[in-house]
């Protein structure tokens, strides 16, 4: 036996004899710091109450501006451990200009594998498989739940490593979810839970929840502050006012009807093409994100690639059936995530992207990000993007068509928005400027001022959201439901 082999055998022997693998030691120490593994396993219920803020990623005025924020005025999560149930109720108020309900109430539950929602009138409905998965992972973003998952004999603990002031260990739960737990090296208390997720716009993102301000509660240590980030964006900052252990949480079960209900089907994507004027089609169908196609001498131009790859690919495919001319260009109206969700597939399909200049860095970053968790078309077939940036205005014109693009100026909510005007047919083509179904039009007066400033003679509004309407009706609705000031 050579010396190296002897050394390896000796090392293996020592490792086998040393009491605990480093992964197990991180978990055991964290359990002890929280109050002990037995105490954690004995917890029957937990109620977490508080308030906080929930910023809205991908909805800011400019791509690098502060995010608009929902103020969460009431938050309550109840967990029933023996039955594997949880329910979250929250009430939130928009702290930004918003066209929908500015106060909203949500109740969402998970009973085993069954996710459910409760409407304000008490009606309970089953939520889909994606909601069940999201809620299962969300539930693990707490020291007690992640520790219970890690202490489960069916969990796998791997890859213990030191990282700055924390020790990290990867936890594969009995259900097969993979998360990373970080434990503070001085207090041994859990400081962070991380998992990787797919985001339509951003691709692979780390969802990181940090725990702070631990307090003593019923022989346990529980955090009073939980902060969740998606990549660089803050998603939820919860300040806990009350941690109650083993109190009465009531019945968190899904009703029998809901448990026996089939999973809600994914609504099919349909795209209709309604002629609006010569060589102009309004692509509607399922959902409330429409697109518009313009026919030029030798090519087609699409206004808006919305939502996600599935919607935008269906829209692109439909546009290509409208004429033998190739679709060459997609105008992306602005950077909000629901309006730029088709950016990557539009590039993958070889379309030139026309958008406001201030979207350049943001869009180039979105195009460069890895999408390995749920590979999209651009991940599978990488392709360089071809951009045409617009500063204040741009006219696309040949013998068949003229489309004028204008930057929406001085709008309090939309900083990078390009709207279109077709002089021949006096059409306004726009996204997020106006939707007849909105509850209020906080930036409606600004939209009317923009139309006036550009000296446009509009007959009809052809929107991304809502229905085609005479411009006179749009003006009337805005005047009737305009509100000013923030909430
Ligand atoms: Zn929108």
Short mmCIF file of C-alpha atoms and ligand atoms in Angstrom, two decimals:
data_model
loop_
_atom_site.label_atom_id
_atom_site.label_comp_id
_atom_site.label_asym_id
_atom_site.label_seq_id
_atom_site.Cartn_x
_atom_site.Cartn_y
_atom_site.Cartn_z
CA UNK A 1 0.00 0.00 0.00
CA UNK A 2 1.49 3.34 -0.96
CA UNK A 3 1.40 6.31 1.31
CA UNK A 4 -1.36 8.15 -0.56
CA UNK A 5 -3.71 5.17 -0.36
CA UNK A 6 -2.96 4.78 3.34
CA UNK A 7 -3.70 8.46 3.84
CA UNK A 8 -7.04 8.19 2.00
CA UNK A 9 -8.11 5.17 4.04
CA UNK A 10 -7.10 6.92 7.26
CA UNK A 11 -9.06 10.04 6.24
CA UNK A 12 -12.17 8.07 5.37
CA UNK A 13 -11.89 6.20 8.66
CA UNK A 14 -11.61 9.45 10.61
CA UNK A 15 -14.57 10.97 8.72
CA UNK A 16 -16.71 7.91 9.38
CA UNK A 17 -15.85 7.97 13.08
CA UNK A 18 -16.31 11.70 13.57
CA UNK A 19 -19.72 12.14 15.07
CA UNK A 20 -21.77 14.25 12.65
CA UNK A 21 -21.55 15.30 8.99
CA UNK A 22 -21.14 19.08 8.66
CA UNK A 23 -24.59 19.42 7.01
CA UNK A 24 -26.27 17.71 9.95
CA UNK A 25 -24.28 19.79 12.42
CA UNK A 26 -25.48 23.07 10.82
CA UNK A 27 -29.10 21.90 11.11
CA UNK A 28 -28.70 20.54 14.65
CA UNK A 29 -27.03 23.74 15.86
CA UNK A 30 -29.74 25.87 14.25
CA UNK A 31 -32.44 23.71 15.84
CA UNK A 32 -30.77 24.11 19.24
CA UNK A 33 -30.54 27.90 18.78
CA UNK A 34 -34.26 28.09 17.92
CA UNK A 35 -35.31 26.17 21.03
CA UNK A 36 -34.39 22.56 20.28
CA UNK A 37 -35.42 19.99 17.66
CA UNK A 38 -38.02 18.45 19.99
CA UNK A 39 -39.63 21.83 20.69
CA UNK A 40 -39.73 22.61 16.95
CA UNK A 41 -41.29 19.23 16.17
CA UNK A 42 -43.89 19.76 18.90
CA UNK A 43 -45.23 23.02 17.46
CA UNK A 44 -48.86 22.51 16.50
CA UNK A 45 -49.86 25.90 15.18
CA UNK A 46 -48.26 29.20 14.41
CA UNK A 47 -49.92 32.54 13.71
CA UNK A 48 -47.87 35.41 12.32
CA UNK A 49 -49.49 38.83 12.21
CA UNK A 50 -48.07 42.10 11.01
CA UNK A 51 -47.90 44.65 8.25
CA UNK A 52 -45.42 45.75 5.66
CA UNK A 53 -44.90 46.61 2.05
CA UNK A 54 -45.02 44.70 -1.21
CA UNK A 55 -43.28 46.44 -4.12
CA UNK A 56 -44.37 45.61 -7.67
CA UNK A 57 -41.39 44.57 -9.81
CA UNK A 58 -41.55 45.50 -13.48
CA UNK A 59 -44.10 48.29 -13.01
CA UNK A 60 -41.94 51.33 -12.22
CA UNK A 61 -42.09 54.59 -14.19
CA UNK A 62 -38.54 54.23 -15.51
CA UNK A 63 -36.66 50.91 -15.60
CA UNK A 64 -34.39 51.95 -12.71
CA UNK A 65 -36.90 53.95 -10.69
CA UNK A 66 -38.20 52.91 -7.29
CA UNK A 67 -40.88 50.26 -7.59
CA UNK A 68 -44.52 51.15 -7.00
CA UNK A 69 -45.52 49.81 -3.59
CA UNK A 70 -48.56 48.13 -2.12
CA UNK A 71 -48.79 48.98 1.56
CA UNK A 72 -49.85 45.79 3.34
CA UNK A 73 -51.98 47.15 6.14
CA UNK A 74 -53.01 43.78 7.56
CA UNK A 75 -51.20 40.48 7.21
CA UNK A 76 -51.90 37.20 8.92
CA UNK A 77 -50.50 33.73 8.23
CA UNK A 78 -51.87 30.77 10.16
CA UNK A 79 -50.19 27.35 10.00
CA UNK A 80 -51.68 24.07 11.21
CA UNK A 81 -48.66 21.73 11.26
CA UNK A 82 -50.25 18.35 12.08
CA UNK A 83 -52.73 18.77 9.20
CA UNK A 84 -50.32 20.39 6.74
CA UNK A 85 -52.44 23.49 6.21
CA UNK A 86 -51.79 27.20 5.97
CA UNK A 87 -53.80 30.30 5.14
CA UNK A 88 -52.65 33.86 4.43
CA UNK A 89 -54.98 36.84 4.61
CA UNK A 90 -53.85 40.27 3.63
CA UNK A 91 -55.24 43.67 2.89
CA UNK A 92 -53.22 46.07 0.75
CA UNK A 93 -53.48 49.64 -0.43
CA UNK A 94 -51.86 51.01 -3.58
CA UNK A 95 -49.31 53.73 -2.81
CA UNK A 96 -49.12 54.64 -6.49
CA UNK A 97 -51.46 55.80 -9.22
CA UNK A 98 -53.53 52.80 -10.15
CA UNK A 99 -56.48 52.32 -12.49
CA UNK A 100 -57.93 49.31 -10.64
CA UNK A 101 -59.12 48.77 -7.07
CA UNK A 102 -56.68 50.66 -4.86
CA UNK A 103 -57.61 48.61 -1.79
CA UNK A 104 -57.54 44.84 -2.16
CA UNK A 105 -58.15 41.92 0.13
CA UNK A 106 -56.74 38.44 -0.46
CA UNK A 107 -57.17 35.11 1.27
CA UNK A 108 -55.10 32.22 -0.04
CA UNK A 109 -54.73 28.78 1.44
CA UNK A 110 -52.94 25.49 1.02
CA UNK A 111 -54.35 22.25 2.40
CA UNK A 112 -51.87 19.47 1.67
CA UNK A 113 -51.48 19.62 -2.12
CA UNK A 114 -54.69 21.61 -2.63
CA UNK A 115 -54.35 25.35 -3.09
CA UNK A 116 -57.46 27.46 -2.67
CA UNK A 117 -58.57 31.09 -2.71
CA UNK A 118 -61.33 32.64 -0.63
CA UNK A 119 -63.24 35.57 -2.14
CA UNK A 120 -64.33 38.48 0.10
CA UNK A 121 -67.85 36.99 0.14
CA UNK A 122 -66.44 33.73 1.55
CA UNK A 123 -66.68 31.67 -1.65
CA UNK A 124 -63.81 29.18 -1.85
CA UNK A 125 -62.37 28.05 -5.18
CA UNK A 126 -59.54 25.71 -6.10
CA UNK A 127 -56.31 27.28 -7.36
CA UNK A 128 -53.98 25.62 -9.83
CA UNK A 129 -50.90 23.43 -9.50
CA UNK A 130 -48.54 26.40 -9.95
CA UNK A 131 -50.23 28.18 -7.03
CA UNK A 132 -49.89 25.04 -4.89
CA UNK A 133 -46.17 24.84 -5.66
CA UNK A 134 -45.59 28.56 -5.05
CA UNK A 135 -47.43 28.44 -1.74
CA UNK A 136 -45.56 25.30 -0.62
CA UNK A 137 -42.24 27.06 -1.30
CA UNK A 138 -43.47 30.31 0.26
CA UNK A 139 -44.40 28.42 3.43
CA UNK A 140 -40.80 27.19 3.69
CA UNK A 141 -39.60 30.82 3.93
CA UNK A 142 -39.74 30.75 7.73
CA UNK A 143 -37.24 29.35 10.27
CA UNK A 144 -39.71 26.87 11.81
CA UNK A 145 -41.02 25.47 8.53
CA UNK A 146 -37.60 25.15 6.88
CA UNK A 147 -36.18 23.53 10.02
CA UNK A 148 -39.06 21.03 10.16
CA UNK A 149 -38.38 20.23 6.51
CA UNK A 150 -34.64 19.85 7.19
CA UNK A 151 -35.22 17.70 10.31
CA UNK A 152 -37.47 15.33 8.34
CA UNK A 153 -35.56 12.01 8.00
CA UNK A 154 -36.52 11.93 4.30
CA UNK A 155 -34.82 15.28 3.61
CA UNK A 156 -31.37 15.32 2.00
CA UNK A 157 -28.78 17.70 3.40
CA UNK A 158 -25.84 18.46 1.11
CA UNK A 159 -23.08 20.92 0.31
CA UNK A 160 -22.29 22.48 3.70
CA UNK A 161 -20.12 25.52 3.15
CA UNK A 162 -18.97 28.66 4.89
CA UNK A 163 -19.87 31.94 3.19
CA UNK A 164 -18.88 35.17 4.93
CA UNK A 165 -20.72 35.41 8.24
CA UNK A 166 -23.02 32.45 7.53
CA UNK A 167 -22.86 28.71 7.01
CA UNK A 168 -24.98 27.36 4.20
CA UNK A 169 -26.51 23.96 3.61
CA UNK A 170 -28.67 22.76 0.73
CA UNK A 171 -31.92 21.09 1.78
CA UNK A 172 -33.86 18.83 -0.57
CA UNK A 173 -37.20 18.36 1.15
CA UNK A 174 -39.15 15.12 1.28
CA UNK A 175 -41.41 16.68 -1.39
CA UNK A 176 -38.36 17.23 -3.63
CA UNK A 177 -38.05 21.01 -3.31
CA UNK A 178 -34.49 22.33 -3.22
CA UNK A 179 -33.65 25.25 -0.96
CA UNK A 180 -30.56 26.65 0.67
CA UNK A 181 -30.58 27.53 4.35
CA UNK A 182 -28.10 30.09 5.70
CA UNK A 183 -27.32 30.08 9.42
CA UNK A 184 -25.67 32.97 11.22
CA UNK A 185 -22.28 31.73 12.43
CA UNK A 186 -22.35 33.62 15.74
CA UNK A 187 -25.97 33.08 16.86
CA UNK A 188 -26.56 29.81 14.88
CA UNK A 189 -30.04 31.17 14.08
CA UNK A 190 -31.39 30.75 10.52
CA UNK A 191 -30.75 33.99 8.66
CA UNK A 192 -31.91 33.23 5.11
CA UNK A 193 -33.72 30.74 2.91
CA UNK A 194 -33.12 30.78 -0.85
CA UNK A 195 -34.59 28.90 -3.77
CA UNK A 196 -34.30 29.32 -7.52
CA UNK A 197 -37.39 30.07 -9.56
CA UNK A 198 -38.35 30.94 -13.12
CA UNK A 199 -39.66 34.42 -13.87
CA UNK A 200 -41.22 35.04 -17.29
CA UNK A 201 -39.23 38.23 -17.89
CA UNK A 202 -36.10 37.67 -15.81
CA UNK A 203 -35.58 33.93 -16.24
CA UNK A 204 -33.60 32.27 -13.43
CA UNK A 205 -34.11 34.25 -10.25
CA UNK A 206 -33.12 33.62 -6.65
CA UNK A 207 -35.98 34.07 -4.18
CA UNK A 208 -34.29 35.02 -0.92
CA UNK A 209 -36.09 35.51 2.39
CA UNK A 210 -34.04 36.99 5.24
CA UNK A 211 -34.97 36.65 8.93
CA UNK A 212 -34.13 39.25 11.56
CA UNK A 213 -35.13 40.67 14.94
CA UNK A 214 -35.65 37.30 16.63
CA UNK A 215 -37.80 37.31 19.76
CA UNK A 216 -38.60 34.71 22.41
CA UNK A 217 -42.04 33.16 22.03
CA UNK A 218 -43.22 29.98 23.79
CA UNK A 219 -39.69 28.57 24.27
CA UNK A 220 -38.83 29.29 20.65
CA UNK A 221 -37.01 32.07 18.89
CA UNK A 222 -39.08 33.59 16.08
CA UNK A 223 -38.22 36.42 13.67
CA UNK A 224 -40.09 39.71 13.75
CA UNK A 225 -38.89 40.79 10.33
CA UNK A 226 -39.03 38.74 7.13
CA UNK A 227 -37.79 40.28 3.91
CA UNK A 228 -38.22 38.56 0.56
CA UNK A 229 -36.35 39.55 -2.58
CA UNK A 230 -36.61 38.28 -6.13
CA UNK A 231 -33.14 38.79 -7.58
CA UNK A 232 -32.43 42.46 -6.82
CA UNK A 233 -36.06 43.44 -6.30
CA UNK A 234 -37.67 43.63 -2.87
CA UNK A 235 -40.97 41.73 -3.03
CA UNK A 236 -42.19 41.74 0.54
CA UNK A 237 -41.02 43.37 3.75
CA UNK A 238 -43.01 42.02 6.68
CA UNK A 239 -42.80 43.49 10.18
CA UNK A 240 -44.33 41.02 12.60
CA UNK A 241 -46.47 42.44 15.41
CA UNK A 242 -47.40 39.07 16.88
CA UNK A 243 -45.97 35.55 16.81
CA UNK A 244 -48.44 33.17 18.48
CA UNK A 245 -47.49 29.53 19.04
CA UNK A 246 -50.08 26.77 19.56
CA UNK A 247 -53.05 29.13 19.61
CA UNK A 248 -56.38 28.33 17.98
CA UNK A 249 -56.03 28.90 14.22
CA UNK A 250 -59.53 27.71 13.38
CA UNK A 251 -60.25 25.49 10.42
CA UNK A 252 -57.75 26.02 7.58
CA UNK A 253 -59.05 23.12 5.52
CA UNK A 254 -60.10 23.36 1.92
CA UNK A 255 -63.80 22.55 1.68
CA UNK A 256 -64.73 19.10 0.44
CA UNK A 257 -66.05 20.63 -2.80
CA UNK A 258 -62.72 22.31 -3.40
CA UNK A 259 -60.70 19.19 -2.54
CA UNK A 260 -62.76 17.16 -4.98
CA UNK A 261 -62.80 19.82 -7.68
CA UNK A 262 -60.56 19.21 -10.69
CA UNK A 263 -57.54 21.49 -11.10
CA UNK A 264 -58.67 24.64 -12.91
CA UNK A 265 -57.79 24.24 -16.59
CA UNK A 266 -55.22 26.56 -18.15
CA UNK A 267 -57.32 28.83 -20.36
CA UNK A 268 -56.49 28.28 -24.03
CA UNK A 269 -54.69 31.08 -25.86
CA UNK A 270 -56.73 32.39 -28.74
CA UNK A 271 -55.81 35.20 -31.11
CA UNK A 272 -58.42 36.82 -33.32
CA UNK A 273 -57.64 39.33 -36.06
CA UNK A 274 -60.15 42.12 -36.54
CA UNK A 275 -59.56 44.46 -39.49
CA UNK A 276 -59.52 48.06 -38.24
CA UNK A 277 -58.64 49.88 -41.46
CA UNK A 278 -56.86 49.00 -44.71
CA UNK A 279 -53.74 47.02 -43.76
CA UNK A 280 -54.38 47.32 -40.00
CA UNK A 281 -55.55 44.49 -37.76
CA UNK A 282 -56.39 44.39 -34.06
CA UNK A 283 -55.24 41.05 -32.61
CA UNK A 284 -57.47 40.25 -29.64
CA UNK A 285 -58.90 36.94 -28.38
CA UNK A 286 -58.16 35.54 -24.92
CA UNK A 287 -56.99 37.89 -22.19
CA UNK A 288 -56.82 41.67 -22.14
CA UNK A 289 -53.46 42.29 -23.83
CA UNK A 290 -54.02 42.94 -27.53
CA UNK A 291 -51.58 43.67 -30.34
CA UNK A 292 -51.89 45.63 -33.58
CA UNK A 293 -50.46 44.72 -37.01
CA UNK A 294 -49.58 47.30 -39.69
CA UNK A 295 -49.00 46.30 -43.33
CA UNK A 296 -46.31 48.27 -45.18
CA UNK A 297 -45.20 47.86 -48.86
CA UNK A 298 -43.07 44.79 -48.27
CA UNK A 299 -43.32 43.90 -44.58
CA UNK A 300 -45.51 43.80 -41.48
CA UNK A 301 -44.96 45.60 -38.18
CA UNK A 302 -46.39 44.43 -34.85
CA UNK A 303 -47.27 46.85 -32.05
CA UNK A 304 -46.90 44.99 -28.73
CA UNK A 305 -45.50 41.56 -27.81
CA UNK A 306 -47.23 41.17 -24.43
CA UNK A 307 -47.35 38.96 -21.36
CA UNK A 308 -45.14 35.99 -22.08
CA UNK A 309 -43.71 33.72 -24.74
CA UNK A 310 -46.90 31.72 -25.25
CA UNK A 311 -49.11 34.78 -25.88
CA UNK A 312 -46.56 36.62 -27.98
CA UNK A 313 -45.66 33.59 -30.11
CA UNK A 314 -49.37 33.03 -30.82
CA UNK A 315 -49.69 36.71 -31.79
CA UNK A 316 -46.59 36.55 -34.04
CA UNK A 317 -47.91 33.38 -35.69
CA UNK A 318 -51.30 35.01 -36.28
CA UNK A 319 -49.70 38.14 -37.74
CA UNK A 320 -47.85 35.96 -40.23
CA UNK A 321 -51.14 34.57 -41.55
CA UNK A 322 -52.49 38.02 -42.41
CA UNK A 323 -50.26 38.65 -45.41
CA UNK A 324 -47.53 37.01 -47.46
CA UNK A 325 -45.23 39.87 -46.48
CA UNK A 326 -42.75 39.02 -43.72
CA UNK A 327 -43.22 40.26 -40.18
CA UNK A 328 -39.99 42.12 -39.50
CA UNK A 329 -40.55 44.41 -36.53
CA UNK A 330 -42.06 44.48 -33.04
CA UNK A 331 -42.74 47.79 -31.33
CA UNK A 332 -42.51 47.19 -27.57
CA UNK A 333 -44.66 49.98 -26.14
CA UNK A 334 -42.92 50.20 -22.76
CA UNK A 335 -40.84 48.26 -20.26
CA UNK A 336 -43.55 47.09 -17.82
CA UNK A 337 -43.26 43.34 -17.43
CA UNK A 338 -46.72 42.56 -18.84
CA UNK A 339 -45.83 44.56 -21.96
CA UNK A 340 -42.28 43.27 -22.42
CA UNK A 341 -42.99 39.59 -21.69
CA UNK A 342 -42.72 38.83 -25.42
CA UNK A 343 -39.44 40.70 -25.95
CA UNK A 344 -37.31 37.55 -25.86
CA UNK A 345 -39.49 35.51 -28.21
CA UNK A 346 -39.72 38.46 -30.62
CA UNK A 347 -35.91 38.52 -30.76
CA UNK A 348 -35.81 34.73 -31.10
CA UNK A 349 -38.20 35.11 -34.06
CA UNK A 350 -35.79 37.53 -35.71
CA UNK A 351 -37.87 40.69 -35.26
CA UNK A 352 -36.25 44.11 -34.94
CA UNK A 353 -37.28 45.69 -31.62
CA UNK A 354 -38.48 49.29 -31.74
CA UNK A 355 -38.74 50.86 -28.29
CA UNK A 356 -37.89 53.97 -26.31
CA UNK A 357 -34.18 54.68 -25.87
CA UNK A 358 -34.47 54.58 -22.07
CA UNK A 359 -35.30 50.86 -22.28
CA UNK A 360 -31.96 50.00 -23.87
CA UNK A 361 -29.95 48.85 -20.84
CA UNK A 362 -32.97 47.19 -19.19
CA UNK A 363 -33.96 45.24 -22.31
CA UNK A 364 -30.38 44.21 -23.10
CA UNK A 365 -30.13 42.84 -19.57
CA UNK A 366 -33.41 40.92 -19.95
CA UNK A 367 -32.13 39.45 -23.23
CA UNK A 368 -28.81 38.40 -21.68
CA UNK A 369 -30.20 36.69 -18.59
CA UNK A 370 -30.12 32.88 -18.36
CA UNK A 371 -33.45 31.04 -18.60
CA UNK A 372 -32.24 27.54 -17.70
CA UNK A 373 -34.99 26.54 -15.24
CA UNK A 374 -37.69 26.85 -17.89
CA UNK A 375 -35.76 27.33 -21.13
CA UNK A 376 -37.52 29.71 -23.51
CA UNK A 377 -37.05 30.17 -27.26
CA UNK A 378 -34.13 32.57 -26.88
CA UNK A 379 -32.40 30.31 -24.36
CA UNK A 380 -32.72 27.39 -26.78
CA UNK A 381 -31.65 29.42 -29.83
CA UNK A 382 -29.59 32.43 -28.73
CA UNK A 383 -29.67 35.26 -31.21
CA UNK A 384 -28.35 38.83 -31.18
CA UNK A 385 -31.03 41.49 -30.89
CA UNK A 386 -31.53 44.19 -33.49
CA UNK A 387 -32.85 47.40 -31.93
CA UNK A 388 -34.17 50.67 -33.22
CA UNK A 389 -34.42 53.16 -30.37
CA UNK A 390 -36.80 56.10 -30.33
CA UNK A 391 -36.11 59.32 -28.45
CA UNK A 392 -39.03 61.69 -28.95
CA UNK A 393 -40.70 60.47 -32.14
CA UNK A 394 -40.24 58.21 -35.14
CA UNK A 395 -42.27 57.92 -38.34
CA UNK A 396 -42.43 54.58 -40.14
CA UNK A 397 -43.64 55.38 -43.64
CA UNK A 398 -43.83 54.02 -47.17
CA UNK A 399 -46.45 54.13 -49.94
CA UNK A 400 -48.79 51.73 -48.11
CA UNK A 401 -48.65 52.88 -44.52
CA UNK A 402 -47.65 55.66 -42.20
CA UNK A 403 -47.30 55.07 -38.46
CA UNK A 404 -46.06 57.87 -36.22
CA UNK A 405 -44.59 56.88 -32.86
CA UNK A 406 -44.49 59.39 -30.00
CA UNK A 407 -42.95 59.28 -26.57
CA UNK A 408 -45.66 59.84 -23.94
CA UNK A 409 -44.44 62.94 -22.12
CA UNK A 410 -44.63 63.87 -18.45
CA UNK A 411 -46.77 60.91 -17.51
CA UNK A 412 -46.67 60.11 -13.78
CA UNK A 413 -46.79 56.33 -14.29
CA UNK A 414 -45.32 55.63 -17.73
CA UNK A 415 -41.85 57.03 -18.42
CA UNK A 416 -40.84 54.98 -21.48
CA UNK A 417 -44.18 54.67 -23.26
CA UNK A 418 -44.45 54.95 -27.06
CA UNK A 419 -47.91 55.40 -28.51
CA UNK A 420 -48.75 55.35 -32.22
CA UNK A 421 -50.85 57.49 -34.53
CA UNK A 422 -52.03 56.58 -38.01
CA UNK A 423 -52.83 59.89 -39.79
CA UNK A 424 -54.68 58.32 -42.74
CA UNK A 425 -57.28 56.69 -40.49
CA UNK A 426 -56.91 59.01 -37.50
CA UNK A 427 -56.20 56.10 -35.16
CA UNK A 428 -54.60 56.29 -31.76
CA UNK A 429 -52.81 53.01 -30.94
CA UNK A 430 -51.73 52.76 -27.31
CA UNK A 431 -50.89 50.60 -24.32
CA UNK A 432 -51.76 51.61 -20.75
CA UNK A 433 -52.89 55.12 -21.69
CA UNK A 434 -56.56 54.22 -21.45
CA UNK A 435 -58.82 51.22 -21.01
CA UNK A 436 -62.60 51.78 -21.00
CA UNK A 437 -62.99 49.24 -18.17
CA UNK A 438 -60.67 50.98 -15.69
CA UNK A 439 -62.24 52.14 -12.43
CA UNK A 440 -60.49 55.50 -12.65
CA UNK A 441 -58.14 57.33 -15.02
CA UNK A 442 -55.52 58.98 -12.81
CA UNK A 443 -53.30 59.85 -15.79
CA UNK A 444 -56.12 60.35 -18.33
CA UNK A 445 -55.72 64.14 -18.46
CA UNK A 446 -52.03 63.66 -19.22
CA UNK A 447 -52.94 61.38 -22.14
CA UNK A 448 -55.34 63.95 -23.57
CA UNK A 449 -52.65 66.63 -23.15
CA UNK A 450 -50.17 64.45 -25.05
CA UNK A 451 -52.59 64.00 -27.96
CA UNK A 452 -53.14 67.75 -28.03
CA UNK A 453 -49.45 68.59 -27.78
CA UNK A 454 -48.70 66.36 -30.79
CA UNK A 455 -51.61 68.03 -32.65
CA UNK A 456 -53.19 64.67 -33.48
CA UNK A 457 -56.70 64.47 -34.90
CA UNK A 458 -57.93 61.21 -33.43
CA UNK A 459 -61.17 59.50 -34.48
CA UNK A 460 -60.72 56.11 -32.84
CA UNK A 461 -58.73 54.58 -30.01
CA UNK A 462 -57.26 51.15 -30.81
CA UNK A 463 -55.94 49.93 -27.45
CA UNK A 464 -53.80 47.13 -26.10
CA UNK A 465 -56.17 46.92 -23.10
CA UNK A 466 -59.93 47.17 -23.60
CA UNK A 467 -62.03 47.77 -26.69
CA UNK A 468 -61.86 49.92 -29.80
CA UNK A 469 -63.83 53.09 -29.13
CA UNK A 470 -64.55 56.45 -30.74
CA UNK A 471 -62.07 58.97 -29.35
CA UNK A 472 -64.97 61.20 -28.25
CA UNK A 473 -66.13 58.39 -25.95
CA UNK A 474 -62.61 57.97 -24.55
CA UNK A 475 -62.41 61.69 -23.77
CA UNK A 476 -65.81 61.59 -22.12
CA UNK A 477 -64.88 58.60 -19.93
CA UNK A 478 -61.59 60.17 -18.88
CA UNK A 479 -63.27 63.45 -17.96
CA UNK A 480 -65.89 61.59 -15.94
CA UNK A 481 -63.47 59.31 -14.05
CA UNK A 482 -60.27 61.28 -13.83
CA UNK A 483 -58.77 61.41 -10.36
CA UNK A 484 -55.73 63.34 -9.33
CA UNK A 485 -53.24 62.97 -6.54
CA UNK A 486 -51.70 59.86 -5.06
CA UNK A 487 -53.18 57.60 -2.44
ZN1 LIG B 1 -50.64 47.30 -19.19
#
